[in-house]
């Protein structure tokens, strides 16, 4: 015969299993925090204490829910405003692509730089590398970057190519037998870096292409991660933390496509979702009310059980 489920069992299960109720009654989700106020602990065996708590827990829930609603509404507005400003800052840095990107004129010997890339004098390449050049005279120390460069010459006998950037810095590139990386050298220093071809008939065209592509990628990446920053904000307090997701609107799919043309419309959608969630009688108020009704019913049943 199965043991009878008591009203206390039902109440304790609700306190342990209902995510919205737990986020409301546990004001800090960090373990061992001295301010970890947990009002969702199970009812024990002290009938007198339990009766007193059963009479006051609904009021505690309503008080905490009111505070959480207020703090999360304010913090969500702050976070979304900051995310929107950053998104538009990324958008403002975008540049238009050129109508056409040509191809450079290639001459001379061919060097197999990677397993997928052959280069000749004239080849234009892209990478991302930074050297800290420190000569004996530290006053002349400088940072040298390689982003886009053009092959000046190929030395097959020594197995390297010389590459110059638009600011005049000269680099060497040596094959390593890898799929997409080579050894980039400058003033006695070297780094293994990814090397890729880039469209453009000249360094100027290729640098424009690189700037366009990297800025667009940064914009797209920011939009894809901004919703995570919203869901897991760095802002943290007793009432607003990354763990308290029930008090913020959620999205079934990423609300941003990465298309700068639709950014305004997509942010408007996010803002409408937040407005609908926090408005009087909106989704959050409905969650608070329905969860409060479940708690009230469980508490009433348990009080009746205690008074029998």
Tab-separated table of C-alpha atoms in Angstrom:
chain	number	residue	atom	x	y	z
A	1	UNK	CA	0.000	0.000	0.000
A	2	UNK	CA	1.453	3.353	-1.020
A	3	UNK	CA	1.962	5.924	1.763
A	4	UNK	CA	-0.646	8.661	1.879
A	5	UNK	CA	0.461	12.017	0.459
A	6	UNK	CA	-0.186	14.694	3.067
A	7	UNK	CA	-0.902	18.384	2.542
A	8	UNK	CA	2.570	19.083	3.941
A	9	UNK	CA	4.096	16.786	1.313
A	10	UNK	CA	2.219	18.639	-1.425
A	11	UNK	CA	3.302	22.027	-0.064
A	12	UNK	CA	6.942	20.979	0.278
A	13	UNK	CA	6.927	19.612	-3.268
A	14	UNK	CA	5.568	22.930	-4.546
A	15	UNK	CA	8.270	24.853	-2.670
A	16	UNK	CA	10.981	22.584	-4.059
A	17	UNK	CA	9.791	22.199	-7.643
A	18	UNK	CA	8.084	25.398	-8.789
A	19	UNK	CA	10.779	27.526	-10.502
A	20	UNK	CA	8.916	30.826	-10.253
A	21	UNK	CA	8.086	30.271	-6.597
A	22	UNK	CA	11.694	29.411	-5.797
A	23	UNK	CA	13.068	32.446	-7.627
A	24	UNK	CA	10.684	34.589	-5.616
A	25	UNK	CA	11.343	33.098	-2.192
A	26	UNK	CA	15.101	32.532	-2.526
A	27	UNK	CA	16.430	36.064	-2.735
A	28	UNK	CA	20.036	35.125	-3.402
A	29	UNK	CA	21.097	32.066	-5.379
A	30	UNK	CA	24.762	32.138	-4.371
A	31	UNK	CA	25.548	29.255	-1.995
A	32	UNK	CA	27.233	30.132	1.313
A	33	UNK	CA	26.382	33.817	0.865
A	34	UNK	CA	25.550	35.322	4.294
A	35	UNK	CA	22.685	37.223	2.671
A	36	UNK	CA	21.200	34.099	1.124
A	37	UNK	CA	17.609	34.611	2.254
A	38	UNK	CA	15.753	31.363	1.574
A	39	UNK	CA	12.056	31.281	2.401
A	40	UNK	CA	11.428	28.192	0.254
A	41	UNK	CA	12.842	25.679	2.726
A	42	UNK	CA	10.700	22.652	3.503
A	43	UNK	CA	8.228	22.572	6.376
A	44	UNK	CA	9.633	20.336	9.109
A	45	UNK	CA	8.116	18.621	12.152
A	46	UNK	CA	7.523	21.574	14.490
A	47	UNK	CA	3.743	22.014	14.201
A	48	UNK	CA	3.654	25.319	16.104
A	49	UNK	CA	6.372	26.902	13.985
A	50	UNK	CA	4.826	25.474	10.820
A	51	UNK	CA	1.416	26.948	11.585
A	52	UNK	CA	2.906	30.389	12.159
A	53	UNK	CA	4.910	30.171	8.938
A	54	UNK	CA	1.931	28.819	6.965
A	55	UNK	CA	-0.037	31.909	8.006
A	56	UNK	CA	2.653	34.381	6.892
A	57	UNK	CA	4.305	32.771	3.853
A	58	UNK	CA	1.815	34.081	1.282
A	59	UNK	CA	2.356	37.644	2.505
A	60	UNK	CA	6.122	37.069	2.305
A	61	UNK	CA	5.747	35.779	-1.249
A	62	UNK	CA	3.672	38.803	-2.312
A	63	UNK	CA	6.138	41.221	-0.702
A	64	UNK	CA	9.166	39.615	-2.364
A	65	UNK	CA	7.397	39.386	-5.733
A	66	UNK	CA	6.609	43.105	-5.615
A	67	UNK	CA	10.255	43.958	-4.888
A	68	UNK	CA	11.547	41.602	-7.562
A	69	UNK	CA	9.170	42.991	-10.165
A	70	UNK	CA	10.274	46.553	-9.397
A	71	UNK	CA	14.016	45.831	-9.392
A	72	UNK	CA	14.001	43.618	-12.494
A	73	UNK	CA	11.924	46.103	-14.472
A	74	UNK	CA	14.368	48.911	-13.650
A	75	UNK	CA	17.475	46.794	-14.272
A	76	UNK	CA	16.130	45.362	-17.533
A	77	UNK	CA	15.556	48.875	-18.853
A	78	UNK	CA	19.145	49.806	-17.966
A	79	UNK	CA	20.628	46.661	-19.533
A	80	UNK	CA	18.580	46.912	-22.740
A	81	UNK	CA	19.429	50.615	-23.111
A	82	UNK	CA	23.154	49.843	-22.809
A	83	UNK	CA	22.920	46.922	-25.244
A	84	UNK	CA	21.054	49.050	-27.772
A	85	UNK	CA	23.607	51.864	-27.535
A	86	UNK	CA	26.447	49.391	-28.119
A	87	UNK	CA	24.634	47.796	-31.063
A	88	UNK	CA	24.155	51.166	-32.748
A	89	UNK	CA	27.793	52.060	-32.024
A	90	UNK	CA	28.814	48.894	-33.893
A	91	UNK	CA	26.397	49.765	-36.693
A	92	UNK	CA	27.853	53.279	-37.013
A	93	UNK	CA	31.302	51.766	-37.637
A	94	UNK	CA	30.077	49.762	-40.630
A	95	UNK	CA	31.269	50.816	-44.077
A	96	UNK	CA	29.803	50.074	-47.501
A	97	UNK	CA	31.554	47.451	-49.619
A	98	UNK	CA	33.154	48.548	-52.862
A	99	UNK	CA	31.050	47.896	-55.986
A	100	UNK	CA	33.772	45.553	-57.242
A	101	UNK	CA	36.911	43.959	-55.838
A	102	UNK	CA	39.497	43.091	-58.456
A	103	UNK	CA	42.345	40.583	-58.385
A	104	UNK	CA	46.052	41.425	-58.134
A	105	UNK	CA	48.567	40.816	-60.907
A	106	UNK	CA	50.735	37.810	-60.002
A	107	UNK	CA	54.250	37.221	-61.282
A	108	UNK	CA	57.269	35.014	-60.695
A	109	UNK	CA	57.826	31.823	-58.748
A	110	UNK	CA	55.094	30.044	-56.816
A	111	UNK	CA	55.462	29.181	-53.122
A	112	UNK	CA	53.152	26.603	-51.526
A	113	UNK	CA	52.549	28.596	-48.340
A	114	UNK	CA	49.891	26.323	-46.829
A	115	UNK	CA	48.331	23.101	-48.045
A	116	UNK	CA	45.515	25.157	-49.584
A	117	UNK	CA	47.282	28.401	-50.561
A	118	UNK	CA	49.918	29.196	-53.182
A	119	UNK	CA	51.461	32.683	-53.345
A	120	UNK	CA	53.461	34.687	-55.881
A	121	UNK	CA	54.744	38.226	-56.044
A	122	UNK	CA	51.601	40.358	-56.006
A	123	UNK	CA	49.472	38.012	-53.864
A	124	UNK	CA	47.465	39.847	-51.216
A	125	UNK	CA	46.974	38.070	-47.903
A	126	UNK	CA	45.165	38.675	-44.637
A	127	UNK	CA	45.876	37.577	-41.094
A	128	UNK	CA	45.877	38.962	-37.575
A	129	UNK	CA	49.177	39.295	-35.771
A	130	UNK	CA	50.881	41.747	-33.467
A	131	UNK	CA	54.588	42.006	-32.622
A	132	UNK	CA	56.150	43.974	-29.778
A	133	UNK	CA	59.491	45.036	-31.265
A	134	UNK	CA	62.029	45.949	-28.579
A	135	UNK	CA	65.423	47.069	-29.899
A	136	UNK	CA	68.353	47.831	-27.590
A	137	UNK	CA	67.142	51.401	-27.385
A	138	UNK	CA	63.815	50.969	-25.573
A	139	UNK	CA	62.772	54.442	-26.632
A	140	UNK	CA	62.402	53.019	-30.139
A	141	UNK	CA	60.193	50.096	-29.083
A	142	UNK	CA	57.041	49.777	-31.135
A	143	UNK	CA	54.065	47.567	-31.839
A	144	UNK	CA	53.895	46.134	-35.349
A	145	UNK	CA	50.636	44.703	-36.690
A	146	UNK	CA	49.980	42.544	-39.713
A	147	UNK	CA	46.434	42.618	-41.016
A	148	UNK	CA	46.656	42.832	-44.798
A	149	UNK	CA	49.861	42.632	-46.815
A	150	UNK	CA	51.086	42.090	-50.372
A	151	UNK	CA	53.813	39.647	-51.367
A	152	UNK	CA	56.825	41.531	-52.755
A	153	UNK	CA	58.961	38.521	-53.633
A	154	UNK	CA	59.210	34.755	-53.307
A	155	UNK	CA	62.505	33.077	-52.414
A	156	UNK	CA	62.053	29.418	-53.282
A	157	UNK	CA	65.660	28.550	-52.434
A	158	UNK	CA	65.208	29.743	-48.840
A	159	UNK	CA	61.531	28.789	-48.720
A	160	UNK	CA	59.891	32.058	-47.757
A	161	UNK	CA	58.019	35.050	-49.127
A	162	UNK	CA	58.459	38.703	-48.179
A	163	UNK	CA	55.282	40.644	-47.554
A	164	UNK	CA	54.829	44.372	-47.075
A	165	UNK	CA	51.905	46.184	-45.455
A	166	UNK	CA	50.578	49.569	-46.521
A	167	UNK	CA	52.426	51.291	-43.659
A	168	UNK	CA	55.735	49.994	-44.993
A	169	UNK	CA	56.445	47.197	-42.508
A	170	UNK	CA	58.188	44.176	-44.018
A	171	UNK	CA	57.398	40.617	-42.931
A	172	UNK	CA	58.464	37.128	-43.934
A	173	UNK	CA	56.158	34.158	-44.414
A	174	UNK	CA	57.371	30.567	-44.265
A	175	UNK	CA	55.335	27.404	-44.915
A	176	UNK	CA	54.812	24.974	-42.048
A	177	UNK	CA	53.000	22.258	-43.975
A	178	UNK	CA	49.721	23.157	-42.260
A	179	UNK	CA	46.239	23.579	-43.698
A	180	UNK	CA	45.818	27.316	-43.159
A	181	UNK	CA	48.688	28.615	-41.001
A	182	UNK	CA	52.209	29.802	-41.758
A	183	UNK	CA	55.138	31.282	-39.836
A	184	UNK	CA	55.032	35.079	-39.883
A	185	UNK	CA	58.282	36.827	-38.988
A	186	UNK	CA	59.283	40.415	-38.214
A	187	UNK	CA	62.613	41.719	-36.860
A	188	UNK	CA	63.729	38.344	-35.555
A	189	UNK	CA	60.381	37.429	-33.991
A	190	UNK	CA	57.957	34.885	-35.408
A	191	UNK	CA	54.419	33.640	-34.844
A	192	UNK	CA	52.345	30.855	-36.325
A	193	UNK	CA	49.275	32.617	-37.669
A	194	UNK	CA	46.321	31.820	-39.939
A	195	UNK	CA	46.899	33.122	-43.466
A	196	UNK	CA	44.089	33.589	-45.969
A	197	UNK	CA	43.737	35.236	-49.365
A	198	UNK	CA	41.562	38.332	-49.636
A	199	UNK	CA	39.832	39.962	-52.602
A	200	UNK	CA	41.254	43.166	-54.015
A	201	UNK	CA	43.422	44.268	-56.914
A	202	UNK	CA	45.467	46.545	-54.645
A	203	UNK	CA	46.327	46.787	-50.972
A	204	UNK	CA	43.883	49.678	-50.674
A	205	UNK	CA	41.025	47.583	-52.059
A	206	UNK	CA	41.953	44.614	-49.874
A	207	UNK	CA	42.166	46.757	-46.733
A	208	UNK	CA	38.722	48.165	-47.502
A	209	UNK	CA	37.404	44.624	-47.941
A	210	UNK	CA	38.975	43.540	-44.639
A	211	UNK	CA	37.589	46.559	-42.765
A	212	UNK	CA	34.112	45.958	-44.186
A	213	UNK	CA	34.118	42.249	-43.356
A	214	UNK	CA	35.553	42.532	-39.839
A	215	UNK	CA	33.246	45.365	-38.809
A	216	UNK	CA	30.208	43.550	-40.149
A	217	UNK	CA	31.305	40.386	-38.322
A	218	UNK	CA	31.809	42.334	-35.076
A	219	UNK	CA	28.327	43.814	-35.478
A	220	UNK	CA	26.793	40.385	-36.125
A	221	UNK	CA	28.692	38.760	-33.247
A	222	UNK	CA	27.607	41.507	-30.864
A	223	UNK	CA	23.950	41.070	-31.752
A	224	UNK	CA	24.172	37.306	-31.346
A	225	UNK	CA	25.737	37.615	-27.895
A	226	UNK	CA	23.805	40.656	-26.684
A	227	UNK	CA	20.741	38.579	-25.880
A	228	UNK	CA	22.996	36.373	-23.723
A	229	UNK	CA	24.224	39.503	-21.943
A	230	UNK	CA	20.588	40.362	-21.353
A	231	UNK	CA	19.774	36.838	-20.138
A	232	UNK	CA	22.968	36.587	-18.051
A	233	UNK	CA	23.642	40.196	-17.060
A	234	UNK	CA	26.750	41.307	-15.201
A	235	UNK	CA	24.492	43.509	-13.069
A	236	UNK	CA	23.866	41.591	-9.875
A	237	UNK	CA	22.034	42.304	-6.656
A	238	UNK	CA	19.848	40.464	-4.194
A	239	UNK	CA	16.862	41.104	-6.449
A	240	UNK	CA	18.459	40.997	-9.904
A	241	UNK	CA	20.993	38.378	-10.932
A	242	UNK	CA	21.797	36.089	-13.844
A	243	UNK	CA	20.122	33.228	-11.952
A	244	UNK	CA	16.748	34.969	-11.770
A	245	UNK	CA	15.441	34.327	-15.282
A	246	UNK	CA	11.749	34.007	-14.396
A	247	UNK	CA	11.521	37.749	-13.772
A	248	UNK	CA	12.701	38.704	-17.261
A	249	UNK	CA	11.055	38.006	-20.625
A	250	UNK	CA	12.601	35.168	-22.602
A	251	UNK	CA	12.828	34.563	-26.340
A	252	UNK	CA	12.282	31.269	-28.134
A	253	UNK	CA	14.910	32.152	-30.738
A	254	UNK	CA	17.609	34.782	-31.171
A	255	UNK	CA	15.753	38.043	-31.840
A	256	UNK	CA	18.582	39.567	-33.896
A	257	UNK	CA	19.449	38.422	-37.409
A	258	UNK	CA	22.712	40.362	-37.700
A	259	UNK	CA	21.304	42.366	-40.613
A	260	UNK	CA	21.937	46.091	-39.994
A	261	UNK	CA	18.905	46.950	-42.121
A	262	UNK	CA	16.530	45.217	-39.684
A	263	UNK	CA	18.209	46.282	-36.418
A	264	UNK	CA	15.679	48.985	-35.557
A	265	UNK	CA	12.711	46.682	-36.182
A	266	UNK	CA	14.278	43.845	-34.161
A	267	UNK	CA	15.096	46.045	-31.181
A	268	UNK	CA	11.547	47.394	-31.296
A	269	UNK	CA	10.340	43.775	-31.061
A	270	UNK	CA	12.534	43.156	-27.994
A	271	UNK	CA	11.330	46.357	-26.342
A	272	UNK	CA	7.681	45.438	-27.036
A	273	UNK	CA	8.280	42.014	-25.486
A	274	UNK	CA	9.652	43.681	-22.356
A	275	UNK	CA	6.762	46.138	-22.232
A	276	UNK	CA	4.224	43.309	-22.556
A	277	UNK	CA	6.020	41.313	-19.875
A	278	UNK	CA	6.176	44.081	-17.261
A	279	UNK	CA	2.978	46.039	-17.935
A	280	UNK	CA	0.211	46.005	-15.329
A	281	UNK	CA	-1.689	42.769	-15.821
A	282	UNK	CA	0.990	41.526	-18.218
A	283	UNK	CA	2.805	38.207	-18.340
A	284	UNK	CA	4.792	38.761	-15.151
A	285	UNK	CA	1.744	39.835	-13.157
A	286	UNK	CA	-0.077	36.743	-14.410
A	287	UNK	CA	2.812	34.538	-13.279
A	288	UNK	CA	2.846	36.204	-9.879
A	289	UNK	CA	-0.923	35.779	-9.497
A	290	UNK	CA	-1.185	32.154	-10.659
A	291	UNK	CA	1.810	31.073	-8.576
A	292	UNK	CA	0.399	32.931	-5.579
A	293	UNK	CA	-2.917	31.127	-6.032
A	294	UNK	CA	-1.141	27.745	-6.076
A	295	UNK	CA	0.788	28.660	-2.936
A	296	UNK	CA	-2.342	29.974	-1.213
A	297	UNK	CA	-4.265	26.758	-1.937
A	298	UNK	CA	-1.402	24.579	-0.674
A	299	UNK	CA	-1.021	26.682	2.489
A	300	UNK	CA	-4.757	26.590	3.235
A	301	UNK	CA	-4.821	22.809	2.862
A	302	UNK	CA	-1.807	22.484	5.152
A	303	UNK	CA	-3.280	24.806	7.808
A	304	UNK	CA	-6.440	22.698	7.808
A	305	UNK	CA	-4.298	19.586	8.206
A	306	UNK	CA	-2.464	21.124	11.159
A	307	UNK	CA	-5.676	22.145	12.905
A	308	UNK	CA	-7.340	18.724	12.728
